[in-house]
mmCIF file of C-alpha atoms in Angstrom:
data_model
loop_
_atom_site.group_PDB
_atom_site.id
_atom_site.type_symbol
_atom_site.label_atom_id
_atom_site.label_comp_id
_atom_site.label_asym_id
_atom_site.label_seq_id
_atom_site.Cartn_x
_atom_site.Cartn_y
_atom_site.Cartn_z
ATOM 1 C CA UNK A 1 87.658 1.737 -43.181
ATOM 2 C CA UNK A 2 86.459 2.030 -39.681
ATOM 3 C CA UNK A 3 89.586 3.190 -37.033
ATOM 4 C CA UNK A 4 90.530 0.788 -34.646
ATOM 5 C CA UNK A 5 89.099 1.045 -31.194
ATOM 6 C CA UNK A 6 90.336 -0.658 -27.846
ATOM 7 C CA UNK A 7 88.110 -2.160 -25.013
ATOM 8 C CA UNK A 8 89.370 -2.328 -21.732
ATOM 9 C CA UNK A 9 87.165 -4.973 -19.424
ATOM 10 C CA UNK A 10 86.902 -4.868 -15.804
ATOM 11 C CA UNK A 11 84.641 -7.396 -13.799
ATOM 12 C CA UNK A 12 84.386 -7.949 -10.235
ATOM 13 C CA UNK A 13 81.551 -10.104 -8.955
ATOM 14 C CA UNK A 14 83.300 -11.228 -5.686
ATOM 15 C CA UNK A 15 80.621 -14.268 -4.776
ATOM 16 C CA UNK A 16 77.661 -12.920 -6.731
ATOM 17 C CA UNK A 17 75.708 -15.003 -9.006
ATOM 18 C CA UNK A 18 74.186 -12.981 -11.400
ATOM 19 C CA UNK A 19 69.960 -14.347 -11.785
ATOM 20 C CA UNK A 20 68.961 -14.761 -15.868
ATOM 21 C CA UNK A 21 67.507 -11.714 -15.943
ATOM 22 C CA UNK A 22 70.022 -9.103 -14.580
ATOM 23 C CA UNK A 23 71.911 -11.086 -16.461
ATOM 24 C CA UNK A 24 70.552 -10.346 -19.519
ATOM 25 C CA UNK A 25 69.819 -6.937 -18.825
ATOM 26 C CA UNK A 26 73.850 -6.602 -18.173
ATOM 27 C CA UNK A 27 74.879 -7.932 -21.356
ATOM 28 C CA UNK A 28 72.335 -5.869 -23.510
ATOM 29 C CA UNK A 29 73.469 -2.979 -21.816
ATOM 30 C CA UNK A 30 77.085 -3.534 -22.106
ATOM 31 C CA UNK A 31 75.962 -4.125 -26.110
ATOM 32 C CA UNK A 32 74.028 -0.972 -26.207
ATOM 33 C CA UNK A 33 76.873 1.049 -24.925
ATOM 34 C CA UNK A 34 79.595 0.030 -27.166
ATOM 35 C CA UNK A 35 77.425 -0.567 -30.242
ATOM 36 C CA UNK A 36 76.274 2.807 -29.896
ATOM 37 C CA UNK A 37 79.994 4.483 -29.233
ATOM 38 C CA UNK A 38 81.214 2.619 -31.897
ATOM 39 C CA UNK A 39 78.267 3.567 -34.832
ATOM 40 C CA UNK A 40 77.232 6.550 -33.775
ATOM 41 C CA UNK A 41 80.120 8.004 -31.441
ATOM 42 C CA UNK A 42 83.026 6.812 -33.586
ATOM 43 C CA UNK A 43 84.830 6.557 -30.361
ATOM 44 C CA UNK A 44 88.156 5.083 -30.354
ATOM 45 C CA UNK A 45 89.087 3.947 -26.609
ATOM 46 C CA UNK A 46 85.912 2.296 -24.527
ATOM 47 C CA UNK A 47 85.839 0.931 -20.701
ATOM 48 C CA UNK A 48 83.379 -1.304 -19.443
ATOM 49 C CA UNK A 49 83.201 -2.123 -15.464
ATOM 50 C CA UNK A 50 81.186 -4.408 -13.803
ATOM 51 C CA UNK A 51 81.369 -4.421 -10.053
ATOM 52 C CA UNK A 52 78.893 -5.857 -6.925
ATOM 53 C CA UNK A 53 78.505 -2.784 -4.743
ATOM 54 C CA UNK A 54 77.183 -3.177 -0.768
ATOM 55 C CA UNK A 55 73.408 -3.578 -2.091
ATOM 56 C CA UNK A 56 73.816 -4.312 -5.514
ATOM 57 C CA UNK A 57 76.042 -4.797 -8.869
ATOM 58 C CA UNK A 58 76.684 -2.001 -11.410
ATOM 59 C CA UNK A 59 77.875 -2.184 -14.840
ATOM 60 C CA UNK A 60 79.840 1.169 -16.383
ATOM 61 C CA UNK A 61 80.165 1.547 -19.567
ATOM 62 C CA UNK A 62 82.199 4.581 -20.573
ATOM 63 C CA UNK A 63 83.361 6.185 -24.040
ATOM 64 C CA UNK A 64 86.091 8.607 -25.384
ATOM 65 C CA UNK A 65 83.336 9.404 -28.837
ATOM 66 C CA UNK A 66 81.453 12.543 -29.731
ATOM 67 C CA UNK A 67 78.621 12.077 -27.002
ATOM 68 C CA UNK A 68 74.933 13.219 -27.107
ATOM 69 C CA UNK A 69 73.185 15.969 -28.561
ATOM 70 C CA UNK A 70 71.798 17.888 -25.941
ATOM 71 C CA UNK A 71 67.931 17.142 -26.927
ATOM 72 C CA UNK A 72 68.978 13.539 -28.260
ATOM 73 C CA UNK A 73 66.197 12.373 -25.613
ATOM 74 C CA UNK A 74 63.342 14.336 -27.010
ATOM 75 C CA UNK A 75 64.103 12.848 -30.800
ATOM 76 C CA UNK A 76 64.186 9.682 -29.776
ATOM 77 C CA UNK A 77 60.615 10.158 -28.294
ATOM 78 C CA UNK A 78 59.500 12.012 -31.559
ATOM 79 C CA UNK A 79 61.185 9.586 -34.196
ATOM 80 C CA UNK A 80 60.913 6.480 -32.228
ATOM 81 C CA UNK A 81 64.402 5.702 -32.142
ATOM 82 C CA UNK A 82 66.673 4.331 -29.502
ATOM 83 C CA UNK A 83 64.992 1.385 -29.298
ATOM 84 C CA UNK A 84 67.985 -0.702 -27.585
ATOM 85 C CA UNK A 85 67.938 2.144 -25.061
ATOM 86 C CA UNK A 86 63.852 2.005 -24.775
ATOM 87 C CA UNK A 87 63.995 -1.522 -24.346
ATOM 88 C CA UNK A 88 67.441 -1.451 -21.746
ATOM 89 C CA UNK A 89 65.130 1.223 -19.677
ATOM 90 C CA UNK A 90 62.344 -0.545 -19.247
ATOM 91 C CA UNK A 91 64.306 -4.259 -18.222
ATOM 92 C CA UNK A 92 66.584 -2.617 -15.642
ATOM 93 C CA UNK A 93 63.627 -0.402 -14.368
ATOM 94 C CA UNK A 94 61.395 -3.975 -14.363
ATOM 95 C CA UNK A 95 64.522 -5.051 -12.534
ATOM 96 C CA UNK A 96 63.740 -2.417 -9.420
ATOM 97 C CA UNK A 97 67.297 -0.603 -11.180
ATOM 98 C CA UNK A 98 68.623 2.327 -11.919
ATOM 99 C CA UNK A 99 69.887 3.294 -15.932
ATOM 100 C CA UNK A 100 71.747 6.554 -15.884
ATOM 101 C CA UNK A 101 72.906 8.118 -19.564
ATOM 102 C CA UNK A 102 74.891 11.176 -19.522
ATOM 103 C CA UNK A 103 77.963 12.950 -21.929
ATOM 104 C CA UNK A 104 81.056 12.776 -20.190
ATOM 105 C CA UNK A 105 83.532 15.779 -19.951
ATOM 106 C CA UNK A 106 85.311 16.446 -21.753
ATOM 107 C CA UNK A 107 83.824 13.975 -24.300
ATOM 108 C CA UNK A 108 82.244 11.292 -24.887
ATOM 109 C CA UNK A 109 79.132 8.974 -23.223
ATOM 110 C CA UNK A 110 79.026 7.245 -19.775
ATOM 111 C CA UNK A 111 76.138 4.492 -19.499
ATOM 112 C CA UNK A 112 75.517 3.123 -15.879
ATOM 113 C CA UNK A 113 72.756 0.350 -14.964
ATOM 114 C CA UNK A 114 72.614 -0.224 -11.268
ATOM 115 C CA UNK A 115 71.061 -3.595 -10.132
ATOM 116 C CA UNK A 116 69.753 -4.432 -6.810
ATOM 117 C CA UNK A 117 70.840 -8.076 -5.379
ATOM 118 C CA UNK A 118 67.234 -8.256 -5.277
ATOM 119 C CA UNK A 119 67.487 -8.691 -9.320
ATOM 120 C CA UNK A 120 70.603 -11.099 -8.271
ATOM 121 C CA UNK A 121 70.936 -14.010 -6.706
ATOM 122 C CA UNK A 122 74.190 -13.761 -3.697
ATOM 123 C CA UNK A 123 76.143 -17.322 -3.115
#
């Protein structure tokens, strides 16, 4: 049987009202990060921070799990995988955003999407 793993959630719009679409690109990113920690990671503890910033709203999601391979971008170009991660690029990018992958030290995966209020709609 799988280990347990704990979530810690931290969310801190302020008066921000999130449009459909950054919304959606949010929540498929905050899916993408722990689905992949969880399956391929096998991380145990997970954090996931969402925040409005001076000029726009970003979502962390970070992991305690194995992390990346070093070249685990070129496979996913050669075997086509990674399509959550394909299709969470091109949204946030469609969005005028920022997605940021990267191991942590001294393990594990931090995912970061960065959404202008452009993408959002302020109160």
């Amino acid at each position: 049987s799988q280990p347990q793993a704990s979530v810690e959630l931290h969310i801190d719009l302020g008066d921000v009202q999130l449009g459909s679409e950054a919304t959606l690109a949010l929540y498929r990113a905050a899916q993408e990060g722990l689905t992949n920690a969880l399956r391929h990671g096998q991380a145990r503890q997970l954090s996931v921070s969402l925040h409005a910033e001076s000029e726009g709203t970003e979502l962390q999601v970070d992991d305690d799990g194995q992390g990346l391979a070093p070249d685990w971008r070129e496979k996913a170009r050669q075997d086509g995988g990674h399509y959550g991660l394909r299709w969470l690029a091109e949204r946030v990018e469609a969005l005028g955003g920022v997605l940021r992958i990267d191991n942590r030290s001294p393990r594990g995966v931090a995912l970061r999407v960065w959404l202008p209020f452009t993408a959002a709609e302020p109160a």
